[in-house]
Short mmCIF file of C-alpha atoms and ligand atoms in Angstrom, two decimals:
data_model
loop_
_atom_site.label_atom_id
_atom_site.label_comp_id
_atom_site.label_asym_id
_atom_site.label_seq_id
_atom_site.Cartn_x
_atom_site.Cartn_y
_atom_site.Cartn_z
CA MET A 1 -40.25 211.50 -358.91
CA ALA A 2 -36.71 210.46 -357.95
CA GLU A 3 -34.55 211.44 -355.07
CA ILE A 4 -31.02 211.97 -356.35
CA VAL A 5 -28.46 212.61 -353.51
CA ILE A 6 -24.97 213.85 -354.02
CA LEU A 7 -22.54 213.20 -351.20
CA GLY A 8 -19.73 215.87 -351.00
CA ALA A 9 -19.66 219.38 -352.43
CA GLY A 10 -16.06 219.81 -353.72
CA ILE A 11 -14.57 220.06 -357.20
CA GLY A 12 -16.61 217.05 -358.20
CA GLY A 13 -19.78 217.31 -356.09
CA LEU A 14 -20.77 220.91 -356.64
CA PRO A 15 -20.59 220.78 -360.53
CA MET A 16 -22.41 217.46 -360.18
CA ALA A 17 -25.31 219.11 -358.43
CA PHE A 18 -25.60 221.75 -361.24
CA GLU A 19 -25.35 219.28 -364.04
CA MET A 20 -27.66 216.81 -362.41
CA LYS A 21 -30.30 219.42 -361.80
CA GLU A 22 -30.17 220.39 -365.50
CA ASN A 23 -30.42 216.74 -366.58
CA ALA A 24 -33.11 215.66 -364.07
CA ARG A 25 -36.81 215.64 -364.92
CA PRO A 26 -38.98 218.52 -363.47
CA GLY A 27 -40.28 216.45 -360.44
CA ASP A 28 -36.96 214.98 -359.42
CA ARG A 29 -35.33 216.26 -356.33
CA VAL A 30 -31.59 216.88 -356.07
CA THR A 31 -29.99 217.08 -352.64
CA VAL A 32 -26.36 217.83 -351.78
CA ILE A 33 -25.00 216.57 -348.43
CA SER A 34 -21.73 218.25 -347.33
CA ASN A 35 -19.71 218.01 -344.17
CA THR A 36 -18.79 221.70 -344.69
CA PRO A 37 -20.96 224.68 -345.41
CA THR A 38 -18.41 226.15 -347.78
CA PHE A 39 -16.81 225.16 -351.07
CA HIS A 40 -13.08 225.77 -351.41
CA PHE A 41 -11.02 225.63 -354.59
CA VAL A 42 -8.36 222.99 -353.63
CA PRO A 43 -5.90 223.91 -356.40
CA SER A 44 -5.37 227.27 -354.82
CA ASN A 45 -4.41 225.94 -351.40
CA PRO A 46 -0.69 226.08 -352.07
CA TRP A 47 -1.01 229.89 -352.61
CA VAL A 48 -2.80 230.24 -349.28
CA ALA A 49 0.10 228.37 -347.53
CA VAL A 50 2.59 231.00 -348.65
CA ASP A 51 0.23 233.95 -348.01
CA TRP A 52 -0.31 234.73 -351.66
CA ARG A 53 -4.08 234.15 -351.18
CA ASP A 54 -6.40 234.67 -348.25
CA ARG A 55 -8.75 231.82 -347.50
CA GLU A 56 -11.73 234.11 -348.20
CA GLU A 57 -10.56 234.56 -351.79
CA ILE A 58 -10.90 230.86 -352.58
CA GLU A 59 -13.97 229.87 -350.45
CA LEU A 60 -17.71 230.24 -351.27
CA PRO A 61 -20.74 229.58 -349.09
CA ILE A 62 -22.61 226.66 -350.67
CA ALA A 63 -26.22 227.16 -349.41
CA PRO A 64 -27.12 230.35 -351.46
CA ILE A 65 -25.63 228.95 -354.66
CA LEU A 66 -27.67 225.81 -354.41
CA GLU A 67 -30.82 227.54 -353.29
CA LYS A 68 -30.64 229.56 -356.44
CA LYS A 69 -30.57 226.45 -358.42
CA GLY A 70 -33.37 224.72 -356.76
CA VAL A 71 -31.12 222.06 -355.24
CA ASP A 72 -31.68 221.09 -351.52
CA PHE A 73 -28.65 221.31 -349.16
CA ILE A 74 -27.84 219.54 -346.02
CA ALA A 75 -24.78 220.88 -344.25
CA VAL A 76 -24.17 217.81 -342.09
CA GLY A 77 -21.63 215.17 -342.87
CA ALA A 78 -22.55 211.57 -343.73
CA LYS A 79 -21.68 209.02 -341.00
CA ARG A 80 -22.42 205.95 -343.07
CA VAL A 81 -23.88 205.00 -346.39
CA HIS A 82 -26.30 201.97 -346.11
CA PRO A 83 -26.58 200.74 -349.74
CA GLU A 84 -28.72 197.78 -348.97
CA ARG A 85 -31.45 200.20 -347.53
CA ASN A 86 -30.76 203.10 -349.93
CA VAL A 87 -30.15 205.61 -347.09
CA VAL A 88 -27.40 207.93 -346.09
CA GLU A 89 -27.10 208.16 -342.27
CA LEU A 90 -25.98 211.61 -341.10
CA MET A 91 -23.71 212.65 -338.24
CA ASP A 92 -26.75 213.93 -336.42
CA GLY A 93 -28.63 210.66 -336.58
CA ARG A 94 -31.03 211.66 -339.36
CA GLU A 95 -31.29 209.32 -342.39
CA VAL A 96 -31.71 210.67 -346.00
CA PRO A 97 -33.21 208.18 -348.45
CA TYR A 98 -32.16 208.03 -352.04
CA ASP A 99 -33.09 206.50 -355.44
CA PHE A 100 -29.75 207.46 -356.80
CA LEU A 101 -26.67 208.27 -354.91
CA VAL A 102 -23.56 210.10 -356.41
CA ILE A 103 -20.41 209.66 -354.12
CA ALA A 104 -18.09 212.72 -354.52
CA THR A 105 -16.38 212.65 -351.15
CA GLY A 106 -12.78 213.09 -352.36
CA PRO A 107 -9.97 211.55 -350.36
CA LYS A 108 -9.40 210.77 -346.74
CA LEU A 109 -5.83 211.96 -346.06
CA ALA A 110 -3.91 208.91 -344.67
CA PHE A 111 -1.45 210.81 -342.43
CA ASP A 112 -1.96 208.10 -339.81
CA GLU A 113 -0.07 205.57 -341.90
CA ILE A 114 3.24 207.22 -341.10
CA GLU A 115 4.31 208.24 -337.51
CA GLY A 116 4.63 211.95 -337.21
CA LEU A 117 3.12 212.83 -340.60
CA GLY A 118 0.67 215.67 -341.18
CA PRO A 119 -0.50 218.82 -339.46
CA ASN A 120 -1.13 216.89 -336.18
CA GLY A 121 2.48 215.70 -336.38
CA HIS A 122 5.51 217.52 -337.77
CA THR A 123 4.79 218.19 -341.45
CA GLN A 124 2.44 220.56 -343.20
CA SER A 125 -0.27 219.83 -345.81
CA VAL A 126 -1.91 221.80 -348.64
CA CYS A 127 -4.74 219.26 -349.24
CA HIS A 128 -7.33 221.14 -347.39
CA VAL A 129 -7.71 224.92 -346.87
CA ASP A 130 -7.66 224.46 -343.07
CA HIS A 131 -4.24 222.72 -343.52
CA ALA A 132 -3.09 225.51 -345.82
CA GLU A 133 -3.94 228.07 -343.20
CA HIS A 134 -2.07 226.07 -340.62
CA ALA A 135 0.87 225.77 -343.11
CA LYS A 136 0.79 229.56 -343.67
CA GLN A 137 1.31 230.25 -340.01
CA ALA A 138 4.23 227.87 -339.85
CA TRP A 139 5.67 229.40 -343.14
CA MET A 140 5.48 232.98 -341.66
CA GLU A 141 7.48 231.75 -338.62
CA PHE A 142 9.88 229.89 -340.82
CA VAL A 143 10.88 232.71 -343.01
CA LYS A 144 11.86 234.78 -339.92
CA ASP A 145 14.43 232.09 -339.11
CA PRO A 146 14.90 229.86 -342.18
CA GLY A 147 16.65 226.50 -342.52
CA PRO A 148 16.40 223.18 -344.52
CA VAL A 149 13.16 222.36 -346.32
CA VAL A 150 11.99 218.84 -347.13
CA VAL A 151 9.05 218.62 -349.58
CA GLY A 152 7.40 215.83 -351.61
CA ALA A 153 4.97 212.98 -351.55
CA VAL A 154 5.03 209.78 -349.52
CA GLN A 155 4.62 206.13 -350.48
CA GLY A 156 1.21 205.40 -351.86
CA ALA A 157 0.56 209.01 -352.80
CA SER A 158 -1.16 209.65 -356.11
CA CYS A 159 -1.27 213.47 -356.25
CA PHE A 160 2.24 214.49 -357.22
CA GLY A 161 1.49 217.74 -359.16
CA PRO A 162 0.85 219.75 -356.00
CA ALA A 163 4.06 218.44 -354.40
CA TYR A 164 6.11 219.84 -357.35
CA GLU A 165 4.08 222.89 -357.35
CA PHE A 166 4.51 223.66 -353.73
CA ALA A 167 8.26 223.01 -353.92
CA MET A 168 8.54 225.65 -356.74
CA ILE A 169 6.20 228.08 -355.03
CA MET A 170 8.29 227.94 -351.83
CA GLU A 171 11.42 228.36 -353.94
CA THR A 172 9.92 231.45 -355.60
CA ASP A 173 8.75 232.88 -352.35
CA LEU A 174 12.07 232.41 -350.68
CA ARG A 175 13.89 234.15 -353.69
CA LYS A 176 11.43 237.09 -353.50
CA ARG A 177 12.27 237.45 -349.77
CA LYS A 178 15.90 237.15 -350.61
CA ILE A 179 16.55 234.26 -348.26
CA ARG A 180 16.88 231.32 -350.73
CA ASP A 181 20.57 231.14 -349.88
CA LYS A 182 19.66 230.10 -346.32
CA VAL A 183 17.36 227.27 -347.37
CA PRO A 184 18.72 223.87 -348.62
CA MET A 185 15.81 222.07 -350.26
CA THR A 186 15.19 218.37 -350.76
CA TYR A 187 12.33 216.79 -352.74
CA VAL A 188 11.53 213.32 -351.35
CA THR A 189 9.19 211.17 -353.38
CA SER A 190 7.82 207.66 -353.88
CA GLU A 191 8.02 208.22 -357.70
CA PRO A 192 10.68 206.09 -359.35
CA TYR A 193 12.02 209.16 -361.06
CA ILE A 194 11.47 212.94 -361.12
CA GLY A 195 8.61 213.76 -363.34
CA HIS A 196 6.99 210.34 -363.16
CA LEU A 197 3.81 211.96 -361.63
CA GLY A 198 2.05 208.70 -361.09
CA LEU A 199 1.56 208.54 -364.87
CA ASN A 200 4.77 206.92 -366.02
CA GLY A 201 5.93 210.41 -367.06
CA VAL A 202 4.39 212.66 -369.62
CA GLY A 203 6.42 213.78 -372.61
CA ASP A 204 9.92 214.78 -371.28
CA SER A 205 8.63 215.50 -367.82
CA LYS A 206 11.58 213.69 -366.46
CA GLY A 207 14.17 215.64 -368.32
CA LEU A 208 12.35 219.03 -367.77
CA MET A 209 11.69 218.61 -364.05
CA GLU A 210 15.12 217.35 -363.38
CA SER A 211 16.57 220.32 -365.21
CA ILE A 212 14.38 222.73 -363.34
CA PHE A 213 15.30 221.17 -360.02
CA ARG A 214 19.04 221.31 -360.87
CA ASP A 215 18.58 224.92 -361.98
CA LYS A 216 16.88 225.78 -358.63
CA SER A 217 19.37 223.72 -356.57
CA ILE A 218 16.67 221.33 -355.25
CA ARG A 219 18.09 217.95 -354.37
CA TRP A 220 15.92 214.83 -354.77
CA ILE A 221 15.49 211.32 -353.41
CA CYS A 222 13.25 208.99 -355.45
CA ASN A 223 11.95 205.54 -354.63
CA ALA A 224 11.61 206.90 -351.07
CA LYS A 225 9.52 205.57 -348.17
CA VAL A 226 9.13 207.92 -345.20
CA THR A 227 9.43 205.68 -342.20
CA LYS A 228 9.00 208.17 -339.43
CA VAL A 229 8.86 211.90 -338.90
CA GLU A 230 10.16 213.53 -335.67
CA GLN A 231 10.27 217.09 -334.78
CA GLY A 232 12.73 218.56 -337.32
CA VAL A 233 13.86 215.25 -338.63
CA MET A 234 12.49 212.86 -341.41
CA HIS A 235 13.58 209.28 -341.60
CA VAL A 236 13.59 208.00 -345.21
CA THR A 237 14.50 204.72 -346.74
CA GLU A 238 15.54 204.96 -350.40
CA HIS A 239 14.76 201.76 -352.46
CA ASP A 240 16.44 200.21 -355.56
CA GLU A 241 14.70 199.37 -358.79
CA ASP A 242 13.60 196.00 -357.32
CA GLY A 243 11.96 197.78 -354.37
CA LYS A 244 14.68 196.65 -351.95
CA PRO A 245 16.05 199.15 -349.30
CA LYS A 246 19.11 200.80 -350.62
CA LYS A 247 20.06 203.65 -348.31
CA GLU A 248 18.78 205.25 -345.15
CA HIS A 249 18.50 209.03 -344.98
CA THR A 250 18.01 211.13 -341.91
CA LEU A 251 16.96 214.56 -343.19
CA PRO A 252 16.87 217.52 -340.81
CA PHE A 253 14.26 220.16 -341.69
CA LYS A 254 12.81 223.37 -340.30
CA TYR A 255 9.78 223.17 -342.64
CA SER A 256 8.27 220.35 -344.42
CA MET A 257 5.18 219.73 -346.53
CA MET A 258 4.55 216.17 -347.64
CA LEU A 259 1.55 214.87 -349.72
CA PRO A 260 -0.02 211.88 -347.98
CA ALA A 261 -1.48 208.75 -349.48
CA PHE A 262 -5.18 208.87 -350.06
CA LYS A 263 -7.95 206.45 -348.93
CA GLY A 264 -11.69 206.46 -349.12
CA VAL A 265 -13.67 208.30 -346.52
CA ASP A 266 -15.03 206.53 -343.41
CA ALA A 267 -18.71 206.83 -344.51
CA ILE A 268 -18.00 204.18 -347.19
CA PHE A 269 -14.85 202.45 -346.09
CA GLY A 270 -15.21 198.65 -345.88
CA ILE A 271 -18.66 198.38 -347.57
CA ASP A 272 -18.44 195.11 -349.47
CA GLY A 273 -18.78 195.41 -353.17
CA LEU A 274 -19.02 199.21 -353.00
CA VAL A 275 -15.37 199.96 -352.39
CA ASN A 276 -11.93 198.36 -352.78
CA PRO A 277 -9.74 197.64 -349.81
CA ARG A 278 -8.41 201.24 -349.68
CA GLY A 279 -11.96 202.48 -349.65
CA PHE A 280 -12.15 203.82 -353.22
CA VAL A 281 -15.56 203.39 -354.97
CA LEU A 282 -15.61 200.57 -357.57
CA ILE A 283 -17.16 201.80 -360.83
CA ASP A 284 -17.81 200.50 -364.38
CA GLU A 285 -17.07 202.52 -367.46
CA HIS A 286 -20.29 204.53 -366.86
CA GLN A 287 -19.28 205.67 -363.26
CA ARG A 288 -21.67 203.13 -361.88
CA ASN A 289 -20.99 200.64 -359.08
CA PRO A 290 -21.53 197.08 -360.26
CA LYS A 291 -23.08 195.69 -356.99
CA PHE A 292 -25.25 198.74 -356.27
CA PRO A 293 -26.24 200.07 -359.71
CA ASN A 294 -28.03 203.07 -358.30
CA ILE A 295 -24.82 204.37 -356.82
CA PHE A 296 -22.39 206.40 -359.02
CA ALA A 297 -19.07 208.06 -358.05
CA VAL A 298 -17.06 210.92 -359.39
CA GLY A 299 -13.70 212.51 -358.44
CA VAL A 300 -10.80 211.42 -356.30
CA CYS A 301 -13.07 208.92 -354.36
CA VAL A 302 -13.17 206.59 -357.43
CA ALA A 303 -10.92 203.47 -357.74
CA ILE A 304 -8.38 203.58 -360.60
CA ALA A 305 -5.54 201.00 -361.17
CA PRO A 306 -1.97 202.22 -361.29
CA THR A 307 -0.51 202.66 -364.75
CA GLU A 308 2.44 200.37 -363.88
CA PRO A 309 3.89 198.84 -360.69
CA THR A 310 6.66 201.04 -359.19
CA PRO A 311 9.34 199.89 -356.72
CA VAL A 312 7.67 202.00 -354.03
CA PRO A 313 3.84 202.17 -354.40
CA THR A 314 2.38 205.16 -356.18
CA GLY A 315 -1.16 205.85 -357.36
CA VAL A 316 -2.61 207.51 -360.36
CA PRO A 317 -3.71 211.20 -360.03
CA LYS A 318 -7.38 212.17 -360.64
CA THR A 319 -7.19 215.63 -362.09
CA GLY A 320 -9.92 218.22 -362.68
CA TYR A 321 -10.41 217.61 -366.41
CA MET A 322 -11.12 213.95 -365.76
CA ILE A 323 -13.38 214.81 -362.85
CA GLU A 324 -15.37 217.24 -364.99
CA SER A 325 -15.97 214.50 -367.60
CA MET A 326 -16.99 212.00 -364.92
CA VAL A 327 -19.59 214.47 -363.74
CA THR A 328 -21.05 215.02 -367.26
CA ALA A 329 -21.13 211.20 -367.92
CA THR A 330 -22.74 210.60 -364.52
CA ALA A 331 -25.56 213.27 -365.05
CA HIS A 332 -26.41 211.88 -368.41
CA ASN A 333 -26.32 208.23 -367.33
CA ILE A 334 -28.67 208.84 -364.41
CA ARG A 335 -31.06 210.56 -366.69
CA ALA A 336 -30.79 207.55 -369.03
CA VAL A 337 -31.70 205.24 -366.40
CA LEU A 338 -34.60 207.47 -365.24
CA ASP A 339 -35.83 207.27 -368.80
CA GLY A 340 -35.57 203.45 -368.72
CA GLN A 341 -32.45 203.45 -371.01
CA PRO A 342 -29.13 201.83 -370.22
CA PRO A 343 -26.33 204.25 -369.26
CA LYS A 344 -23.94 204.88 -372.18
CA GLU A 345 -21.80 207.94 -371.47
CA LYS A 346 -18.19 207.44 -370.53
CA ALA A 347 -15.73 209.83 -368.94
CA THR A 348 -12.57 210.86 -370.78
CA TRP A 349 -9.57 209.25 -368.96
CA ASN A 350 -7.27 212.07 -369.98
CA ALA A 351 -4.97 213.75 -367.64
CA VAL A 352 -4.39 217.54 -368.04
CA CYS A 353 -2.65 219.61 -365.34
CA LEU A 354 -1.43 223.10 -364.82
CA ALA A 355 1.15 223.43 -362.00
CA ASP A 356 2.07 226.89 -360.95
CA PHE A 357 5.67 227.60 -359.91
CA GLY A 358 4.99 231.12 -358.65
CA ASP A 359 6.63 233.04 -361.53
CA ARG A 360 6.20 230.40 -364.24
CA GLY A 361 4.83 226.89 -364.32
CA ALA A 362 4.60 223.50 -365.96
CA ALA A 363 1.67 221.90 -367.83
CA PHE A 364 1.01 218.44 -369.14
CA VAL A 365 -1.44 216.79 -371.39
CA ALA A 366 -1.70 212.93 -371.41
CA LEU A 367 -4.33 211.54 -373.74
CA PRO A 368 -5.13 208.96 -372.59
CA GLN A 369 -3.45 208.87 -369.25
CA ILE A 370 -2.10 205.35 -369.65
CA PRO A 371 0.81 205.04 -372.17
CA PRO A 372 1.05 204.62 -375.07
CA ARG A 373 -0.72 207.97 -375.76
CA ASN A 374 -2.05 209.93 -378.65
CA VAL A 375 -0.92 213.13 -377.05
CA ASN A 376 2.07 213.03 -374.63
CA TRP A 377 2.98 216.67 -373.99
CA PHE A 378 4.85 218.49 -371.20
CA GLY A 379 5.91 222.07 -371.27
CA GLU A 380 6.69 225.04 -369.13
CA GLY A 381 6.68 228.74 -369.14
CA TYR A 382 5.27 232.03 -367.74
CA TRP A 383 2.00 231.40 -369.55
CA VAL A 384 1.18 228.50 -367.25
CA HIS A 385 1.37 230.96 -364.22
CA LEU A 386 -1.07 233.22 -365.96
CA ALA A 387 -3.27 230.37 -367.06
CA LYS A 388 -3.57 229.02 -363.55
CA ILE A 389 -4.57 232.44 -362.09
CA ALA A 390 -7.19 232.84 -364.96
CA PHE A 391 -8.46 229.33 -364.28
CA GLU A 392 -9.01 229.91 -360.53
CA LYS A 393 -11.13 233.07 -361.37
CA TYR A 394 -13.09 231.18 -364.05
CA PHE A 395 -13.74 228.21 -361.80
CA LEU A 396 -14.98 230.29 -358.81
CA ARG A 397 -17.13 232.37 -361.14
CA LYS A 398 -18.68 229.17 -362.61
CA MET A 399 -19.41 227.90 -359.03
CA LYS A 400 -21.02 231.22 -358.08
CA LYS A 401 -23.22 231.27 -361.17
CA GLY A 402 -23.96 227.57 -360.72
CA THR A 403 -23.57 226.78 -364.42
CA SER A 404 -22.62 223.30 -365.72
CA GLU A 405 -20.44 224.84 -368.46
CA PRO A 406 -17.46 222.39 -369.01
CA ILE A 407 -14.75 224.84 -368.03
CA TYR A 408 -11.79 222.44 -367.98
CA GLU A 409 -12.86 221.12 -371.49
CA LYS A 410 -12.89 224.76 -372.74
CA ILE A 411 -9.56 225.74 -371.34
CA VAL A 412 -7.86 222.55 -372.36
CA MET A 413 -9.17 222.78 -375.94
CA GLN A 414 -8.06 226.42 -376.14
CA ALA A 415 -4.60 225.58 -374.78
CA MET A 416 -4.28 222.61 -377.13
CA GLY A 417 -5.32 224.76 -380.05
CA ILE A 418 -2.56 227.13 -379.13
CA MET A 419 -0.18 224.34 -378.74
CA LYS A 420 -1.27 222.93 -382.09
CA LEU A 421 -2.02 219.54 -380.40
CA LYS A 422 -5.68 219.41 -381.02
CA ASP A 423 -5.45 217.54 -384.38
CA LYS A 424 -2.87 215.08 -383.16
P1 FAD B 1 -12.80 217.31 -353.01
O1 FAD B 1 -12.61 218.61 -353.78
O2 FAD B 1 -11.84 217.12 -351.87
O3 FAD B 1 -14.34 217.37 -352.48
C1 FAD B 1 -14.76 216.28 -351.59
C2 FAD B 1 -15.83 216.97 -350.67
O4 FAD B 1 -16.47 216.00 -350.05
C3 FAD B 1 -15.18 217.80 -349.57
O5 FAD B 1 -15.86 219.14 -349.62
C4 FAD B 1 -15.36 217.10 -348.33
O6 FAD B 1 -15.48 217.94 -347.27
C5 FAD B 1 -16.68 216.32 -348.61
N1 FAD B 1 -16.85 215.19 -347.77
C6 FAD B 1 -15.90 214.22 -347.45
N2 FAD B 1 -16.45 213.38 -346.57
C7 FAD B 1 -17.79 213.63 -346.45
C8 FAD B 1 -18.84 213.14 -345.66
N3 FAD B 1 -18.68 212.02 -344.96
N4 FAD B 1 -20.03 213.68 -345.74
C9 FAD B 1 -20.23 214.81 -346.54
N5 FAD B 1 -19.19 215.37 -347.26
C10 FAD B 1 -18.05 214.83 -347.19
N6 FAD B 1 -6.29 218.90 -360.21
C11 FAD B 1 -6.16 219.66 -361.31
O7 FAD B 1 -6.69 219.22 -362.36
N7 FAD B 1 -5.47 220.77 -361.27
C12 FAD B 1 -4.86 221.33 -360.17
O8 FAD B 1 -4.24 222.31 -360.27
C13 FAD B 1 -4.98 220.61 -358.97
N8 FAD B 1 -4.32 221.03 -357.88
C14 FAD B 1 -4.50 220.32 -356.73
C15 FAD B 1 -3.92 220.88 -355.57
C16 FAD B 1 -3.94 220.10 -354.36
C17 FAD B 1 -3.40 220.69 -353.18
C18 FAD B 1 -4.67 218.91 -354.35
C19 FAD B 1 -4.82 218.13 -353.05
C20 FAD B 1 -5.30 218.37 -355.50
C21 FAD B 1 -5.23 219.03 -356.63
N9 FAD B 1 -5.80 218.62 -357.84
C22 FAD B 1 -5.73 219.36 -359.02
C23 FAD B 1 -6.55 217.28 -357.93
C24 FAD B 1 -8.07 217.39 -357.80
O9 FAD B 1 -8.51 218.17 -358.87
C25 FAD B 1 -8.51 217.86 -356.43
O10 FAD B 1 -8.02 217.07 -355.51
C26 FAD B 1 -10.11 217.98 -356.31
O11 FAD B 1 -10.31 218.73 -355.15
C27 FAD B 1 -10.78 216.65 -356.19
O12 FAD B 1 -12.14 216.87 -356.30
P2 FAD B 1 -13.13 215.90 -355.43
O13 FAD B 1 -14.45 216.53 -355.65
O14 FAD B 1 -12.96 214.46 -355.77
O15 FAD B 1 -12.69 216.05 -353.91
#
């Protein structure tokens, strides 16, 4: 019998539990450790922040779902992983031994790298549902007395889709409230150009996103480093193509949401051989850590090299489709090792994303994510808005049922079939 422990119960961790349980042998025990008793669907956070969703609509209690599946659940956060002893130390002092550990802890949000950034400072966040609720309160006050908005992603950020998404969702909400004319909007980003997305662009994402921003009167500053945020003022240094400072901007705002850089969580940060200097888990092509081969990792917590150096540092996004394929590969690889076989499954490093704009949306398919690509497609339309709503419902239903059905794969293949991209 093997003890298989999954650390984290988010978009990667919870499906990992279902798929691992299905692939484990009858006597093996699968245990999930989570620092929260609930799962929340992160991609819907931007809707919570503008009051288009209630928290309860995107959140599920984890315990009953796992109980139904025969998976053990510990609703206490991990303080530290001790890979040399094969135990996870919990916040309450207990120790959980493992034969295999799957790390699925997502990101630590590095607000502390910039003075005044984040919900404890002067900008809002949509990265966690708690932040989105906080952002909602601020938004409801803001719309009573509107003014300038600054939105975007700071230096070192990797998750740009939600920054575009939130800019456009705010824009739509303001138009619906008939106060858009009172809100000058500026998109500030570490990307070298609009539509770069941490992926060196996808299809004509540059042309399309610039055109959308022009159409919606959203100004932008690229190659931007946020140096400091004060109450109502953001200090930004714009850099040239060589990464040298070019222009200083002092941007007044009444509301701001900035995506932070990500790091690895404290429970694994600094463990030699397990993580890189930013705390992301080092993995081989089978999701397995080279130094500690009984540790695997899935989701945002894994280390991925940038596609290309950029004048201001940017990272590569880890999107749901990739995460789903990491989960499947990991479940099969652990089973292979249990059976005395070498792991052979690999995740697909394909980036697919749907970004809702409130009344339409943009989608991209980058196969593989590093150019040159076999499929390099970016498009927009009302269908993306509908697809994103459908996707939220499907995903939450899948979590409630506890199935390991590959939902991203299904939707992506359907969408690609519709777009006639499948055979390319
Ligand atoms: P998470 O979902 O963040 O899960 C990590 C879990 O680990 C959390 O529940 C956390 O509480 C837990 N944890 C952390 N530390 C510990 C600890 N010490 N002990 C125990 N538990 C711990 N991707 C898409 O493909 N499409 C989208 O539309 C999309 N929208 C996004 C919108 C936003 C606002 C953001 C931030 C990201 C979005 N992404 C999207 C990217 C990606 O799919 C998500 O970030 C996704 O949540 C990542 O899954 P994960 O499991 O790696 O991390």
